[in-house]
Structure formats: structure tokens, C-alpha cells
């Protein structure tokens, strides 16, 4: 009896120890599995790629996602339409998926042309910090005129504060800087009708104009004066991207000597003034357009702008 009790006791002790040990072992296995899952989720999150899309607005974000899935077999995640903007943002699981989806850029969807691009942070590791964001916010505030609804970015590539913060160290950081600047300007919800990009060393391969069209497509007056643009392709890349563009300044660029004025006019359906010269009859243009706008004087010849920027006047 004693032995049985002892056996039972031994069994009890053995049962308790073995099962407690087993529970601890199982708990350890659970923790390891959870850690593996956490690492996998972190890896997937790190490898996700963000896309920025225009040309989807005639349908819902989900309908656009369904369209992408049918065409590419890639699922869009984290769909987010930017308020008061034509931009739709979404993520995909990998760079490979992003490269596949980007190939849809130029396709027609819901009676519009889709434009898709991969977006990134500026300047690589460490540059998308709160300090950099605050710097760009301050820069925008110093360059925005609310009365004229004008973002005056003339000569910003020569701004010593931006240079000292390393934002123009390479062509890559230069390009990413402007992308970030446009995003922050959009987030600030400023009303931008006029943009001055004069004297920024823009050449035929600069992407500033494309970025501007993605973030502020309703710009009416634009100066690209005194840059290094020599090819018509610089403008064909943004064909139909500025549907309200009324006045354009390209003086001081090599392209001015190449007799492309008529071709440039064709790219912008509402362009009325090019380098201070009327190129369309605005009254007739307004009469045939489905949403007429009032006839206005040349923006770049107002007294306020004469004081602000002599580069606009030819």
C-alpha cells in the first residue's frame, strides 16, 4: 500500500514535473513561433513598396484595386486617397510586385489614363527625420505667397540652408528632395495656382515637372525660365497633366532657339500665353470648352511680380 501510495505519489510528482516541463517547453515553442511570426511580419513590412497613382478618380479605390488585380494578379494594400488631391496611394508586398504594377502606367481605366509610380523617402537613411521635415515646412512657408497663390521656388538649388543640410549632394538626393517637398506642400493644403521654378539648373532629365504635375495638376501659371531644357520630350512627358495651365515661361532655356513653340502649345489645351506672347484666343477657347473660365490678364506682368521676380519678364 505504501509503495502504491508512493507510486501514486511518485506518479503525481512525475505527472506534475513532466507536464509542467512539457507546458514550459510548449510555451517556449509558442514564444519561438510568435517571434518568428513577428520577424516575418517585420520583414514583409520592410519590403513593402508604396505606389502613387493618378487617373483613378472616375471610380472608387477598390474598383481600381480590382482592375489592377485582374491585369497583373497583384493585390494592392493599404489604399488611401489623398484629400483634395488626385493622388491615390497603395502598397504592394515587394519590389517585384511594384515593378509589375508600374507597367500599367499609361493604361486606360474608367475613361482616364492611369499613371503609377514608385515613391520613396528623400536622401536615403536618416534624411526623412523630423528635422528634415521641419526644414522643408519652413522653406515652403518662406516661399509661399498666399495673396498670389504662388509657390516661388526660384533658385532653390542654390539655397545655402538646403545645401548645408545635404539635400543636393547628388542627383538622386536632388530628385528625392523635390518629391518630398511636393508631398509636404500638398499636406500643408496650400492653394497653389502659380509655381516659379526658374533658375534651378533643370535639364532634359529633371523630374521636377512630372512631380509637380502629380501633386499640383491644377497649376495655371508656370515659369521654367533660365534653366537648361533643350528637348521637347521634357514637356511631352507631362502631356495633358496640366489641364488648366494658362501661362508658361520658358525663356532662357536652349529649347527657345529650336522653334518648338507650336509643339509645346499643342501639349497644353488651355495654354494662352507663352513667353509673354498670346498663342490662343482666350475668349474663343473659353467658348468651346465645357467648363469656361474668365479671361484674365497675363499673370507674369502684374506689378507685384515685377517686384518679386524680374526673371519672369522678357
mmCIF file of N, CA and C in Angstrom, residues 263-310:
data_model
loop_
_atom_site.group_PDB
_atom_site.id
_atom_site.type_symbol
_atom_site.label_atom_id
_atom_site.label_comp_id
_atom_site.label_asym_id
_atom_site.label_seq_id
_atom_site.Cartn_x
_atom_site.Cartn_y
_atom_site.Cartn_z
ATOM 1 N N UNK A 263 4.721 73.170 -80.939
ATOM 2 C CA UNK A 263 4.566 71.828 -80.367
ATOM 3 C C UNK A 263 4.230 71.899 -78.886
ATOM 4 N N UNK A 264 4.838 72.834 -78.190
ATOM 5 C CA UNK A 264 4.562 72.989 -76.759
ATOM 6 C C UNK A 264 3.122 73.434 -76.544
ATOM 7 N N UNK A 265 2.643 74.334 -77.360
ATOM 8 C CA UNK A 265 1.265 74.812 -77.240
ATOM 9 C C UNK A 265 0.283 73.657 -77.366
ATOM 10 N N UNK A 266 0.545 72.719 -78.277
ATOM 11 C CA UNK A 266 -0.354 71.586 -78.502
ATOM 12 C C UNK A 266 -0.448 70.671 -77.276
ATOM 13 N N UNK A 267 0.585 70.666 -76.445
ATOM 14 C CA UNK A 267 0.610 69.763 -75.300
ATOM 15 C C UNK A 267 -0.274 70.225 -74.152
ATOM 16 N N UNK A 268 -0.627 71.521 -74.148
ATOM 17 C CA UNK A 268 -1.397 72.083 -73.038
ATOM 18 C C UNK A 268 -2.642 72.753 -73.605
ATOM 19 N N UNK A 269 -3.802 72.106 -73.480
ATOM 20 C CA UNK A 269 -5.015 72.544 -74.191
ATOM 21 C C UNK A 269 -5.547 73.911 -73.804
ATOM 22 N N UNK A 270 -5.183 74.418 -72.619
ATOM 23 C CA UNK A 270 -5.680 75.738 -72.197
ATOM 24 C C UNK A 270 -4.591 76.808 -72.193
ATOM 25 N N UNK A 271 -3.432 76.497 -72.740
ATOM 26 C CA UNK A 271 -2.347 77.475 -72.761
ATOM 27 C C UNK A 271 -2.724 78.655 -73.646
ATOM 28 N N UNK A 272 -2.612 79.852 -73.084
ATOM 29 C CA UNK A 272 -2.998 81.073 -73.792
ATOM 30 C C UNK A 272 -1.791 81.980 -74.025
ATOM 31 N N UNK A 273 -0.829 81.966 -73.086
ATOM 32 C CA UNK A 273 0.318 82.860 -73.177
ATOM 33 C C UNK A 273 1.602 82.039 -73.019
ATOM 34 N N UNK A 274 2.506 82.169 -73.977
ATOM 35 C CA UNK A 274 3.809 81.504 -73.912
ATOM 36 C C UNK A 274 4.898 82.554 -74.054
ATOM 37 N N UNK A 275 5.729 82.670 -73.047
ATOM 38 C CA UNK A 275 6.788 83.673 -73.020
ATOM 39 C C UNK A 275 6.265 85.076 -73.306
ATOM 40 N N UNK A 276 5.130 85.395 -72.693
ATOM 41 C CA UNK A 276 4.565 86.731 -72.797
ATOM 42 C C UNK A 276 3.821 87.014 -74.088
ATOM 43 N N UNK A 277 3.731 86.013 -74.974
ATOM 44 C CA UNK A 277 3.061 86.199 -76.270
ATOM 45 C C UNK A 277 1.780 85.383 -76.319
ATOM 46 N N UNK A 278 0.645 86.006 -76.672
ATOM 47 C CA UNK A 278 -0.604 85.245 -76.804
ATOM 48 C C UNK A 278 -0.471 84.181 -77.899
ATOM 49 N N UNK A 279 -0.917 82.965 -77.586
ATOM 50 C CA UNK A 279 -0.831 81.868 -78.560
ATOM 51 C C UNK A 279 -2.198 81.297 -78.901
ATOM 52 N N UNK A 280 -3.220 81.711 -78.166
ATOM 53 C CA UNK A 280 -4.591 81.314 -78.474
ATOM 54 C C UNK A 280 -5.507 82.480 -78.155
ATOM 55 N N UNK A 281 -6.663 82.493 -78.800
ATOM 56 C CA UNK A 281 -7.701 83.466 -78.495
ATOM 57 C C UNK A 281 -8.464 82.938 -77.283
ATOM 58 N N UNK A 282 -8.251 83.541 -76.129
ATOM 59 C CA UNK A 282 -8.817 83.005 -74.903
ATOM 60 C C UNK A 282 -10.342 83.055 -74.890
ATOM 61 N N UNK A 283 -10.910 84.091 -75.455
ATOM 62 C CA UNK A 283 -12.374 84.195 -75.486
ATOM 63 C C UNK A 283 -12.977 83.052 -76.284
ATOM 64 N N UNK A 284 -12.385 82.749 -77.435
ATOM 65 C CA UNK A 284 -12.885 81.640 -78.245
ATOM 66 C C UNK A 284 -12.644 80.300 -77.548
ATOM 67 N N UNK A 285 -11.478 80.201 -76.907
ATOM 68 C CA UNK A 285 -11.157 78.967 -76.194
ATOM 69 C C UNK A 285 -12.166 78.699 -75.090
ATOM 70 N N UNK A 286 -12.499 79.724 -74.330
ATOM 71 C CA UNK A 286 -13.472 79.568 -73.252
ATOM 72 C C UNK A 286 -14.846 79.205 -73.779
ATOM 73 N N UNK A 287 -15.166 79.701 -74.961
ATOM 74 C CA UNK A 287 -16.485 79.437 -75.542
ATOM 75 C C UNK A 287 -16.654 77.973 -75.934
ATOM 76 N N UNK A 288 -15.566 77.335 -76.366
ATOM 77 C CA UNK A 288 -15.684 75.946 -76.836
ATOM 78 C C UNK A 288 -15.396 74.924 -75.734
ATOM 79 N N UNK A 289 -14.779 75.365 -74.626
ATOM 80 C CA UNK A 289 -14.504 74.452 -73.528
ATOM 81 C C UNK A 289 -15.789 74.167 -72.754
ATOM 82 N N UNK A 290 -15.855 72.992 -72.178
ATOM 83 C CA UNK A 290 -17.068 72.598 -71.453
ATOM 84 C C UNK A 290 -17.187 73.285 -70.102
ATOM 85 N N UNK A 291 -16.071 73.777 -69.535
ATOM 86 C CA UNK A 291 -16.134 74.494 -68.260
ATOM 87 C C UNK A 291 -15.338 75.782 -68.393
ATOM 88 N N UNK A 292 -15.956 76.821 -68.951
ATOM 89 C CA UNK A 292 -15.241 78.061 -69.244
ATOM 90 C C UNK A 292 -14.712 78.749 -67.994
ATOM 91 N N UNK A 293 -13.614 79.485 -68.178
ATOM 92 C CA UNK A 293 -13.063 80.316 -67.107
ATOM 93 C C UNK A 293 -12.971 81.736 -67.630
ATOM 94 N N UNK A 294 -13.005 82.737 -66.758
ATOM 95 C CA UNK A 294 -12.954 84.123 -67.227
ATOM 96 C C UNK A 294 -11.623 84.442 -67.894
ATOM 97 N N UNK A 295 -11.689 85.341 -68.871
ATOM 98 C CA UNK A 295 -10.465 85.835 -69.483
ATOM 99 C C UNK A 295 -9.720 86.689 -68.461
ATOM 100 N N UNK A 296 -8.384 86.487 -68.376
ATOM 101 C CA UNK A 296 -7.579 87.179 -67.371
ATOM 102 C C UNK A 296 -6.354 87.784 -68.030
ATOM 103 N N UNK A 297 -5.764 88.813 -67.412
ATOM 104 C CA UNK A 297 -4.525 89.384 -67.956
ATOM 105 C C UNK A 297 -3.367 88.421 -67.740
ATOM 106 N N UNK A 298 -2.226 88.743 -68.345
ATOM 107 C CA UNK A 298 -1.035 87.917 -68.151
ATOM 108 C C UNK A 298 -0.620 87.967 -66.687
ATOM 109 N N UNK A 299 -0.477 86.830 -66.084
ATOM 110 C CA UNK A 299 -0.116 86.785 -64.667
ATOM 111 C C UNK A 299 1.277 87.343 -64.432
ATOM 112 N N UNK A 300 2.214 86.980 -65.284
ATOM 113 C CA UNK A 300 3.614 87.324 -65.048
ATOM 114 C C UNK A 300 3.954 88.764 -65.429
ATOM 115 N N UNK A 301 2.924 89.598 -65.646
ATOM 116 C CA UNK A 301 3.192 91.002 -65.916
ATOM 117 C C UNK A 301 2.529 91.916 -64.899
ATOM 118 N N UNK A 302 2.106 91.344 -63.776
ATOM 119 C CA UNK A 302 1.491 92.167 -62.745
ATOM 120 C C UNK A 302 2.565 92.946 -61.981
ATOM 121 N N UNK A 303 2.242 94.120 -61.457
ATOM 122 C CA UNK A 303 3.226 94.915 -60.706
ATOM 123 C C UNK A 303 3.829 94.166 -59.528
ATOM 124 N N UNK A 304 3.014 93.356 -58.829
ATOM 125 C CA UNK A 304 3.526 92.605 -57.682
ATOM 126 C C UNK A 304 4.659 91.678 -58.091
ATOM 127 N N UNK A 305 4.483 91.040 -59.224
ATOM 128 C CA UNK A 305 5.501 90.100 -59.670
ATOM 129 C C UNK A 305 6.727 90.814 -60.217
ATOM 130 N N UNK A 306 6.558 92.007 -60.732
ATOM 131 C CA UNK A 306 7.718 92.773 -61.193
ATOM 132 C C UNK A 306 8.659 93.026 -60.019
ATOM 133 N N UNK A 307 8.080 93.271 -58.851
ATOM 134 C CA UNK A 307 8.900 93.484 -57.657
ATOM 135 C C UNK A 307 9.476 92.165 -57.165
ATOM 136 N N UNK A 308 8.707 91.080 -57.348
ATOM 137 C CA UNK A 308 9.096 89.786 -56.780
ATOM 138 C C UNK A 308 10.167 89.089 -57.584
ATOM 139 N N UNK A 309 10.052 89.099 -58.904
ATOM 140 C CA UNK A 309 10.938 88.267 -59.697
ATOM 141 C C UNK A 309 11.113 88.819 -61.097
ATOM 142 N N UNK A 310 12.248 89.415 -61.376
ATOM 143 C CA UNK A 310 12.471 90.009 -62.685
ATOM 144 C C UNK A 310 12.645 88.958 -63.749
#
